[in-house]
mmCIF file of C-alpha atoms in Angstrom:
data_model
loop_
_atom_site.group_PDB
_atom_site.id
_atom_site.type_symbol
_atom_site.label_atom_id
_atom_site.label_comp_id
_atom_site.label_asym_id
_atom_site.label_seq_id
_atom_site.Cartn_x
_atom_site.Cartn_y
_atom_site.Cartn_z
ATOM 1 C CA UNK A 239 -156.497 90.052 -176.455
ATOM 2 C CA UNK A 240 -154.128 92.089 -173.905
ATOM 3 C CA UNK A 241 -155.520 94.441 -171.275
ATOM 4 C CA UNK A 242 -153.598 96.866 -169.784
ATOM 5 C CA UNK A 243 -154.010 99.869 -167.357
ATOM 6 C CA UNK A 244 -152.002 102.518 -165.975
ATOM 7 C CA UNK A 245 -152.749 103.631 -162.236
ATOM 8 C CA UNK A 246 -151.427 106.463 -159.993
ATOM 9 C CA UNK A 247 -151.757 105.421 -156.716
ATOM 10 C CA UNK A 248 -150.529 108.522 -154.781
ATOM 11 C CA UNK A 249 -148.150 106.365 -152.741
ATOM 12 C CA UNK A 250 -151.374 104.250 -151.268
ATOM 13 C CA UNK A 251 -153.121 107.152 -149.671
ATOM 14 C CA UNK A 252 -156.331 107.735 -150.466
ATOM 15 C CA UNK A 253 -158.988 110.832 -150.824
ATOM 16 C CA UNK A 254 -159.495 110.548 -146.597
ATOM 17 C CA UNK A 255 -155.679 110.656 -146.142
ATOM 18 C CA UNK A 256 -155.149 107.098 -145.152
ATOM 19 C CA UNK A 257 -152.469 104.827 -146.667
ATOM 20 C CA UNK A 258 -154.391 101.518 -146.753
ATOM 21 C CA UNK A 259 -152.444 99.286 -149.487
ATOM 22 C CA UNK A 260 -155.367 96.467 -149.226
ATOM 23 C CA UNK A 261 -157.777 99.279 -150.921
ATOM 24 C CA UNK A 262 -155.077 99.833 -154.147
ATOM 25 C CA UNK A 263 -155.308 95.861 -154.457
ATOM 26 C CA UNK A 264 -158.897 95.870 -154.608
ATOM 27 C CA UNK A 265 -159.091 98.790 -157.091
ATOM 28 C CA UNK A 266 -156.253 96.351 -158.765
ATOM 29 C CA UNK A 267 -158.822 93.391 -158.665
ATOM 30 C CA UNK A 268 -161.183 95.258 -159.873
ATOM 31 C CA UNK A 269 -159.162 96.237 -163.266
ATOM 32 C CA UNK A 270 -158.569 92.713 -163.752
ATOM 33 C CA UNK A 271 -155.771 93.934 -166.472
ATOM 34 C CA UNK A 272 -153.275 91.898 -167.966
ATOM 35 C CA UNK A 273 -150.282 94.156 -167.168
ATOM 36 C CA UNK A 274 -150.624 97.302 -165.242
ATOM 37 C CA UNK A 275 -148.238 100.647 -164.540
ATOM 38 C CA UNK A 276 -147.584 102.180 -161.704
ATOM 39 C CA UNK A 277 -147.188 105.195 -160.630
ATOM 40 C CA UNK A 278 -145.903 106.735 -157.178
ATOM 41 C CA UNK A 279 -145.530 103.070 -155.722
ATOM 42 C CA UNK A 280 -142.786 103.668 -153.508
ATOM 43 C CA UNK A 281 -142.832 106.003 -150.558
ATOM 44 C CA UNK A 282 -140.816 109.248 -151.252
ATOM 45 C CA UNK A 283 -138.212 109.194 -148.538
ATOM 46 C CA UNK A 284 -136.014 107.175 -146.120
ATOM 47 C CA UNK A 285 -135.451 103.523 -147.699
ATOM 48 C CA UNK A 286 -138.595 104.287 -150.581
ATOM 49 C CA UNK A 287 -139.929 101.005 -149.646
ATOM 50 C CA UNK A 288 -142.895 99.943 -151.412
ATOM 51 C CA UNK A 289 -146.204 101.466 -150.238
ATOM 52 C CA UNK A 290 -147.757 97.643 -150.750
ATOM 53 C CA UNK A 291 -145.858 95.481 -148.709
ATOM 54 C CA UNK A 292 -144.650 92.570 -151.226
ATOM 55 C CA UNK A 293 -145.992 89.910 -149.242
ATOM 56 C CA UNK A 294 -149.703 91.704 -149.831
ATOM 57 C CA UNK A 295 -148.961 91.801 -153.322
ATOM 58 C CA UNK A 296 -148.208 88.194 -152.839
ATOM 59 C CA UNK A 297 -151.132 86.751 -151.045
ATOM 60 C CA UNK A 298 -153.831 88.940 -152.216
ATOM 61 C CA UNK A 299 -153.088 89.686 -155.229
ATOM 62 C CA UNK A 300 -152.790 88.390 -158.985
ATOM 63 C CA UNK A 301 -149.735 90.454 -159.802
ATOM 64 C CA UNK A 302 -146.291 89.973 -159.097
ATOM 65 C CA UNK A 303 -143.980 93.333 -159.684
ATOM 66 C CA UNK A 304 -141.308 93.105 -162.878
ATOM 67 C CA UNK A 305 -138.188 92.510 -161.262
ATOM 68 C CA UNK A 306 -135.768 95.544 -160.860
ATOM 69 C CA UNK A 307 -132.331 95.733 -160.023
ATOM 70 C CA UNK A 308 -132.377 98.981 -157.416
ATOM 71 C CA UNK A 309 -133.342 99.458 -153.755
ATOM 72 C CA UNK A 310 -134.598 96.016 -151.852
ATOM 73 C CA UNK A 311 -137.557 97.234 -150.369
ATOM 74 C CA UNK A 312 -139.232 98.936 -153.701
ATOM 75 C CA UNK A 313 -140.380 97.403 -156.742
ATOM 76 C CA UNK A 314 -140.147 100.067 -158.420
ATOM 77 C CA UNK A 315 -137.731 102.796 -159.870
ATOM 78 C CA UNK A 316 -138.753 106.709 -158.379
ATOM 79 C CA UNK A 317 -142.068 105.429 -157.935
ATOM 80 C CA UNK A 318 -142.853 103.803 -161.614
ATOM 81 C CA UNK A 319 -143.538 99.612 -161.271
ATOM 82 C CA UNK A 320 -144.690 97.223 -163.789
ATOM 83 C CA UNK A 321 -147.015 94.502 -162.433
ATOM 84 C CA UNK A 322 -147.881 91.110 -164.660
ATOM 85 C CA UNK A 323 -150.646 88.604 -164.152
ATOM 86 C CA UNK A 324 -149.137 85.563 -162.148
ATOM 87 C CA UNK A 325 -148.202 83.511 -165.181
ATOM 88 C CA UNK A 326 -146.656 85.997 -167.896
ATOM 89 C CA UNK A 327 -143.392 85.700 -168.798
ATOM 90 C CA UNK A 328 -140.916 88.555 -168.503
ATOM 91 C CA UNK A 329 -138.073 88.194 -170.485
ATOM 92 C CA UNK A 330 -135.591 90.911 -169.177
ATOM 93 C CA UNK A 331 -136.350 94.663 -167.605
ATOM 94 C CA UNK A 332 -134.493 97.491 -166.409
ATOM 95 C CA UNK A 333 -134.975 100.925 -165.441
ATOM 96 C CA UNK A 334 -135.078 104.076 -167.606
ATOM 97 C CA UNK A 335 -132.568 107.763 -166.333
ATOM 98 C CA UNK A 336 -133.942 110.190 -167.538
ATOM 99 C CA UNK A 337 -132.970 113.848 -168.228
ATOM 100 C CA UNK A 338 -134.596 116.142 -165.366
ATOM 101 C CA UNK A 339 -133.712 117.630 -162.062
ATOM 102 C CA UNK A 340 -136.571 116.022 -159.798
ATOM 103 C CA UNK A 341 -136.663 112.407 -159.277
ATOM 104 C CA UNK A 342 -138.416 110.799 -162.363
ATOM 105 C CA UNK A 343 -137.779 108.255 -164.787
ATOM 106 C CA UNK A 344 -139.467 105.202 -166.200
ATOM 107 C CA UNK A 345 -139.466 101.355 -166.577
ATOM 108 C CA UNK A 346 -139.374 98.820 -169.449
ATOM 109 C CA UNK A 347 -139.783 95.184 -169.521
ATOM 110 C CA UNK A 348 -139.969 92.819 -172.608
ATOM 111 C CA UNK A 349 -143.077 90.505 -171.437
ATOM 112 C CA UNK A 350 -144.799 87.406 -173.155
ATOM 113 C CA UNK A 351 -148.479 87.181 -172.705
ATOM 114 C CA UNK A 352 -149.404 83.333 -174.212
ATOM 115 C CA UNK A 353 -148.199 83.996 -178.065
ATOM 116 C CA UNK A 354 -147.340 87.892 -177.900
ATOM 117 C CA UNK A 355 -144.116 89.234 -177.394
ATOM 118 C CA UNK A 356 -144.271 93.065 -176.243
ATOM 119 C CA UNK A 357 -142.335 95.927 -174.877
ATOM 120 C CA UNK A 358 -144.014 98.340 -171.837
ATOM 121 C CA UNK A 359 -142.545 101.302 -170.801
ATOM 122 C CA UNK A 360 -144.581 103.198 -167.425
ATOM 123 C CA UNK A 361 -143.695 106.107 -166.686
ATOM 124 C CA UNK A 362 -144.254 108.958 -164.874
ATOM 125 C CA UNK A 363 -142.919 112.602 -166.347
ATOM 126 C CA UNK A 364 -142.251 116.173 -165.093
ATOM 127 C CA UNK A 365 -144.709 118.846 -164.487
ATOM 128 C CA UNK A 366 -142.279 121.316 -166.306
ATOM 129 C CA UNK A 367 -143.214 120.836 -170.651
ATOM 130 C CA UNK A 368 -139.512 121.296 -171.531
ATOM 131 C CA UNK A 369 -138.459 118.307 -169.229
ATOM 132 C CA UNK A 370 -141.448 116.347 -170.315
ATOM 133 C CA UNK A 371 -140.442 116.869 -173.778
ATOM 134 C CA UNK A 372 -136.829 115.654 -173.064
ATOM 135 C CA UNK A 373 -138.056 112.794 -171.175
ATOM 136 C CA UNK A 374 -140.386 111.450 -173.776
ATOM 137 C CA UNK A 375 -137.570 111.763 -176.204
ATOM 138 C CA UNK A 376 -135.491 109.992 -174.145
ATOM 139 C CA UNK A 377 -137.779 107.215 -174.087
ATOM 140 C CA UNK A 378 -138.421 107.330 -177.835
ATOM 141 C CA UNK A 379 -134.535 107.105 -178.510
ATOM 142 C CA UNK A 380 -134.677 103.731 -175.799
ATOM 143 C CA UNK A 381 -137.467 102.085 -177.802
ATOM 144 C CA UNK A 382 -135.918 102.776 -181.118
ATOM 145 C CA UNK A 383 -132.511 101.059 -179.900
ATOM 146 C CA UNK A 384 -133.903 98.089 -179.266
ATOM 147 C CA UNK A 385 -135.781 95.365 -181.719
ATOM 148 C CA UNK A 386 -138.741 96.299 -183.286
ATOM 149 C CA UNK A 387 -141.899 94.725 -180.664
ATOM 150 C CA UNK A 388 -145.876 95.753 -180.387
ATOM 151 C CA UNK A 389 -144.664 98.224 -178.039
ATOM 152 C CA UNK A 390 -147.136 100.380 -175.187
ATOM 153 C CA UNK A 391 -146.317 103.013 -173.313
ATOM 154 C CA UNK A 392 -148.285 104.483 -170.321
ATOM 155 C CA UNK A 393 -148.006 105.952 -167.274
ATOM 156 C CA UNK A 394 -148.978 109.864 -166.075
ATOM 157 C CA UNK A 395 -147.622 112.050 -168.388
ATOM 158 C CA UNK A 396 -148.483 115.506 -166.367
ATOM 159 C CA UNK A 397 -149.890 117.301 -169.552
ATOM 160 C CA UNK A 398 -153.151 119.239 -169.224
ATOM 161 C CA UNK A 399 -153.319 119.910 -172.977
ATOM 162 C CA UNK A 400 -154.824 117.979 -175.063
ATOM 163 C CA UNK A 401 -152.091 117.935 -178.190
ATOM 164 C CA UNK A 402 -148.879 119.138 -178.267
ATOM 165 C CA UNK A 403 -145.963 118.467 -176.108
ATOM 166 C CA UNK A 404 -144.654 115.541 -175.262
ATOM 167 C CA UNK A 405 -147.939 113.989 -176.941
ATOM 168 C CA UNK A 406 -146.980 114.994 -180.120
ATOM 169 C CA UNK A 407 -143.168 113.492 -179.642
ATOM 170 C CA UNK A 408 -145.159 110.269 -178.659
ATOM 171 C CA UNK A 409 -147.764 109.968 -181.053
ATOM 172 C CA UNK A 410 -145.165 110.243 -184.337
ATOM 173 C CA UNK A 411 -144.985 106.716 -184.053
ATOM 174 C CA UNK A 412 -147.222 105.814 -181.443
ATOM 175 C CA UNK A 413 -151.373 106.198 -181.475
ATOM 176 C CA UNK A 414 -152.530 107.948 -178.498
ATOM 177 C CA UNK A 415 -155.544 105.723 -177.428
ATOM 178 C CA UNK A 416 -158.570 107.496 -176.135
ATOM 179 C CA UNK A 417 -159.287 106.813 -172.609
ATOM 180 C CA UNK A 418 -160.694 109.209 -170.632
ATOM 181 C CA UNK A 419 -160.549 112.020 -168.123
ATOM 182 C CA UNK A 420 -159.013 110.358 -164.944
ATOM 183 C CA UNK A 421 -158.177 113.836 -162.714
ATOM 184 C CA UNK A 422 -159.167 114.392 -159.890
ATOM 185 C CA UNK A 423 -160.842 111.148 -159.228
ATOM 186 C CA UNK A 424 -163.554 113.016 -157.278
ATOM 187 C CA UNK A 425 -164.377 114.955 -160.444
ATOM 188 C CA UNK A 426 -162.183 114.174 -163.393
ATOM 189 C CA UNK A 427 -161.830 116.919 -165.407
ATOM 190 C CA UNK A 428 -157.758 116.148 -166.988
ATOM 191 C CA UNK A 429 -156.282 113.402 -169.330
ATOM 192 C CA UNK A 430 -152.589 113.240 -167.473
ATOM 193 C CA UNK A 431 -152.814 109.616 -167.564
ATOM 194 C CA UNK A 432 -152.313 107.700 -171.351
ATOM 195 C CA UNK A 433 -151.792 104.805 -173.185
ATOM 196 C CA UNK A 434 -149.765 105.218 -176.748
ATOM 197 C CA UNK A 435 -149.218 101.829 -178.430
ATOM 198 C CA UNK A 436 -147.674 100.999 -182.136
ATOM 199 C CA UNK A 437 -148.768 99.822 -184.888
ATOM 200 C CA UNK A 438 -148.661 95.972 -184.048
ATOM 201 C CA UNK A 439 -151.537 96.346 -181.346
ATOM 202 C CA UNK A 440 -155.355 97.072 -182.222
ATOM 203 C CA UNK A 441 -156.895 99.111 -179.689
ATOM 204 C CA UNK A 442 -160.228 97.175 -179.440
ATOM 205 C CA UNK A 443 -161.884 99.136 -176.460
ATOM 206 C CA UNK A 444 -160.479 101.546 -173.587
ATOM 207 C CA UNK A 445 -161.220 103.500 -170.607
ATOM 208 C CA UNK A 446 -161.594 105.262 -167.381
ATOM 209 C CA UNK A 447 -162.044 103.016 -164.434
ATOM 210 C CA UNK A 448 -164.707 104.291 -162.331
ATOM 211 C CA UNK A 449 -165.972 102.438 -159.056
ATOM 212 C CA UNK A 450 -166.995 103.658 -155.719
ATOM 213 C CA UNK A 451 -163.268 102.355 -154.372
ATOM 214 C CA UNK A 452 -161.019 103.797 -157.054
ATOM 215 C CA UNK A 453 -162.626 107.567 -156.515
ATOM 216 C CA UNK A 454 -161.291 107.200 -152.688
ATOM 217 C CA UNK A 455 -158.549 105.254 -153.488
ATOM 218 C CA UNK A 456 -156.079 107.821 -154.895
ATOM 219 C CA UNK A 457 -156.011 111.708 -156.808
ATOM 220 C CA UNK A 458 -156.312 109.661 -160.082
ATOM 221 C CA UNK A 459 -158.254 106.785 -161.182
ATOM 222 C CA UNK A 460 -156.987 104.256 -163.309
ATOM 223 C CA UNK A 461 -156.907 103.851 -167.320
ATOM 224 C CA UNK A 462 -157.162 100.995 -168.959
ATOM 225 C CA UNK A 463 -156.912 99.373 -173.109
ATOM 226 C CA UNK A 464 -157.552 96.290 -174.347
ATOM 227 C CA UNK A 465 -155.580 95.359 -177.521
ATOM 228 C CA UNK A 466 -155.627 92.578 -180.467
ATOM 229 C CA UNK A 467 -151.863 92.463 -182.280
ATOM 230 C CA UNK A 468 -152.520 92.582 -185.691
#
């Protein structure tokens, strides 16, 4: 069995306006996943460092970020990061351009979890449809280019319907798993966060994480699947 979860953390600040990095950890804790995507984990502007230190991640945590090669003080790539339980094995990663005029993109790593190779992509996409649909395509064409892996991808996709779209361009090949409304965390009311995965994984149970920290702890809570590779 894999678990994995996809969590925007609005940059560390919560509900009461406070950035307070230890409170993302614990909501990270409590998900307990095997990989997890990140959203929003860099700050915005000046040097985009990481909005949890590294040493935090470090010494209270059991993640370590997928290695990028971009700015020193992020682990991430405009705001997307991959985190793996202390012990996977990540085989290579890199980050994803993709077509839009706002900062987006995405990140994929190749990562071995005891016998099971996989691919995970997080992302993050536009709030404009035609962009979305571009990006999503984009990442499509990346996934097809490379060998053929139980592949997820996750991340906030930014669309409030509930087919269509870039959901559609995803779920050709890839089953959209049925989580959960996870926005607003104080009263979730929107799916913009999935999970698609292909036809190697079974999706054996998923969700919405809901605890008293993750409804403070960001806009969105987190998502998470667990999956058995058939």
């Amino acid at each position: 069995m894999i678990k994995v979860a996809s969590y925007n953390m609005r940059k560390g600040i919560g509900l009461d306006r406070r950035r307070d990095p230890g409170r993302v950890l614990s909501v990270l804790g409590e998900l307990d996943a095997d990989i997890v995507a990140l959203q929003e984990a860099d700050r915005r502007f000046g040097t985009r460092a990481s909005a949890i230190p590294p040493h935090m991640l470090e010494e209270h945590s059991d993640y370590v970020p997928v290695a990028l090669d971009n700015r020193p003080l992020s682990i991430g790539w405009h705001g997307n990061a991959l985190l793996v339980r202390k012990g996977a094995e990540v085989e290579e990663s890199h980050a994803l351009h993709l077509p839009t005029l706002e900062p987006r993109g995405a990140v994929a790593a190749t990562i071995r979890i005891g016998d099971t190779r996989l691919r995970v992509v997080g992302m993050h996409l536009d709030i404009s449809g035609l962009r979305r649909r571009h990006q999503a395509r984009a990442i499509l064409g990346h996934v097809a280019e490379g060998e053929e892996l139980p592949t997820i991808l996750m991340g906030d996709c930014n669309e409030w319907r509930a087919t269509g779209g870039c959901l559609a361009d995803f779920g050709e090949k890839h089953r959209l798993v049925d989580t959960g409304h996870s926005f607003h965390s104080r009263k979730p009311v929107a799916r913009l966060d999935r999970i698609f995965a292909s036809h190697h994984l079974e999706p054996i149970e998923a969700g919405v994480h809901r605890s008293a920290l993750a409804a403070r702890a960001s806009d969105h809570l987190p998502i998470w699947a667990r999956f058995k590779p058939v």
